[in-house]
Amino acid sequence: MSKRHHYTESGLDNIYLVDGFTIHKTPYGEGVSIQNAAALHKAIGKHLVARPIPLNGAEVRFLRTEMELTQRDLAGIIGATEQTLRLWEKNRGKFIPGTADRLLRALYSEFVGGDVHIRQMLERLADLDRLENRPTCFKKNNSNWKPLHVPQLEQMQA
């Protein structure tokens, strides 16, 4: 068996490659080239969300950066504060709460599958915290009732 490569470049402590990499000499020492790093990161992410083990802070950071989300963005989507998310990521080996764990797994699964419905739903739910509870008006349309949105209400009042 050839030499394994401890893939610390992922930000995770427990990832090793048995092939798919080339070690070469550089003026600064030994260098490593990874074949198809994007596919490797996708495989790592899928593995993380499929495991029956709670996610830890390092894994949260890996999944968040793979989805190209800021700490603020992810915190808003899953209903946490940015400071809370920052603490989870800082405590690399500590598990995150179950609800956040499940939401993050669903969000990443959707991300790699190319579907945006879960993310849109979670973003819409996150927006609920920022909206005030206003009166809602309904308008009868043939045999159905439909809620009027704010621009429609303003148009009717003008």
XYZ file of C-alpha atoms in Angstrom:
158
model
C 0.000 0.000 0.000
C 1.299 3.455 -0.843
C 1.793 6.244 1.640
C -1.365 7.869 3.012
C -1.760 11.632 2.959
C -3.247 13.326 6.023
C -5.522 15.828 4.275
C -5.363 18.679 6.794
C -6.046 21.170 3.993
C -9.733 20.300 4.449
C -9.684 21.790 7.942
C -10.687 18.399 9.349
C -8.397 16.330 11.565
C -9.545 12.861 10.521
C -9.356 12.844 6.698
C -6.727 10.689 4.990
C -6.217 9.997 1.285
C -4.900 6.629 0.103
C -4.620 7.722 -3.536
C -5.610 10.562 -5.854
C -2.703 12.756 -4.811
C 0.848 13.389 -5.992
C 3.739 14.385 -3.755
C 6.351 16.550 -5.464
C 9.387 18.612 -4.542
C 9.171 22.408 -4.464
C 11.773 25.057 -3.581
C 9.969 25.301 -0.205
C 9.869 21.576 0.555
C 7.393 18.831 -0.179
C 4.170 19.773 -2.003
C 0.992 17.832 -2.609
C -1.347 18.017 -5.593
C -4.867 16.677 -5.142
C -6.672 15.291 -8.171
C -10.156 16.799 -8.541
C -10.252 18.528 -5.146
C -13.808 19.786 -5.738
C -15.100 16.215 -6.092
C -13.111 15.191 -3.009
C -14.713 17.973 -0.953
C -18.152 16.965 -2.191
C -17.452 13.342 -1.174
C -16.232 14.472 2.260
C -19.355 16.601 2.759
C -21.687 13.771 1.718
C -19.857 11.426 4.081
C -20.195 13.887 6.980
C -23.948 14.332 6.569
C -24.573 10.584 6.113
C -22.733 9.499 9.288
C -24.884 8.701 12.339
C -22.525 10.795 14.498
C -23.340 14.388 15.536
C -21.458 17.111 13.648
C -18.685 18.925 15.461
C -17.470 22.504 15.045
C -14.768 21.696 12.477
C -17.303 19.803 10.358
C -19.781 22.694 10.593
C -17.091 25.046 9.291
C -16.204 22.651 6.463
C -19.850 22.314 5.343
C -20.479 26.068 5.677
C -17.464 27.009 3.577
C -18.325 24.376 0.971
C -21.754 26.011 0.620
C -20.001 29.403 0.368
C -21.990 30.844 3.277
C -20.736 33.364 5.795
C -21.198 32.684 9.485
C -23.886 35.359 9.515
C -25.742 33.792 6.573
C -25.720 30.266 7.986
C -26.647 31.465 11.468
C -29.634 33.334 10.034
C -30.791 30.317 8.030
C -30.662 27.879 10.954
C -32.015 30.348 13.532
C -28.840 30.835 15.584
C -26.862 33.961 16.306
C -23.618 34.655 14.475
C -21.801 34.525 17.813
C -23.251 31.075 18.566
C -22.145 29.745 15.194
C -18.691 31.240 15.727
C -18.446 29.431 19.107
C -19.532 26.124 17.562
C -16.841 26.413 14.897
C -14.206 27.469 17.444
C -14.928 24.411 19.612
C -13.737 22.108 16.841
C -14.266 18.782 18.629
C -17.521 19.613 20.395
C -20.867 18.469 18.957
C -23.463 21.068 17.932
C -27.104 20.921 19.135
C -29.327 18.323 17.460
C -31.733 20.702 15.738
C -28.945 22.744 14.150
C -27.180 19.506 13.196
C -30.251 18.194 11.344
C -30.901 21.512 9.589
C -27.292 21.783 8.448
C -27.354 18.209 7.109
C -30.556 18.915 5.175
C -29.172 22.191 3.848
C -25.926 20.605 2.648
C -27.760 17.623 1.118
C -29.893 20.040 -0.838
C -26.805 22.042 -1.854
C -25.017 19.054 -3.390
C -28.247 17.861 -4.988
C -28.807 21.214 -6.693
C -32.280 21.672 -5.178
C -33.036 24.973 -3.439
C -36.375 24.296 -1.748
C -35.087 23.580 1.775
C -32.815 26.630 1.756
C -35.618 28.882 0.492
C -37.972 27.542 3.171
C -35.390 28.027 5.945
C -34.523 31.531 4.725
C -38.221 32.396 4.639
C -38.636 31.051 8.175
C -35.572 33.015 9.306
C -37.216 36.141 7.890
C -40.175 35.537 10.209
C -38.027 36.674 13.123
C -37.486 40.009 11.383
C -41.102 40.686 10.434
C -43.683 42.266 12.629
C -47.108 40.705 12.941
C -49.257 42.915 10.710
C -52.929 42.549 9.863
C -53.469 40.345 6.831
C -56.169 41.133 4.298
C -57.731 38.520 2.037
C -59.467 39.112 -1.288
C -61.976 36.784 -2.855
C -60.865 35.667 -6.294
C -63.640 33.680 -7.987
C -64.312 30.871 -5.519
C -60.933 31.159 -3.751
C -59.573 33.522 -1.146
C -56.041 34.872 -1.443
C -53.976 36.983 0.941
C -52.985 40.411 -0.307
C -49.312 41.250 -0.158
C -48.075 44.625 1.128
C -47.694 46.266 -2.349
C -51.260 45.196 -3.228
C -52.588 46.647 0.032
C -50.781 49.941 -0.516
C -52.136 50.090 -4.065
C -55.723 49.611 -2.794
C -55.286 52.324 -0.142
C -53.974 54.897 -2.639
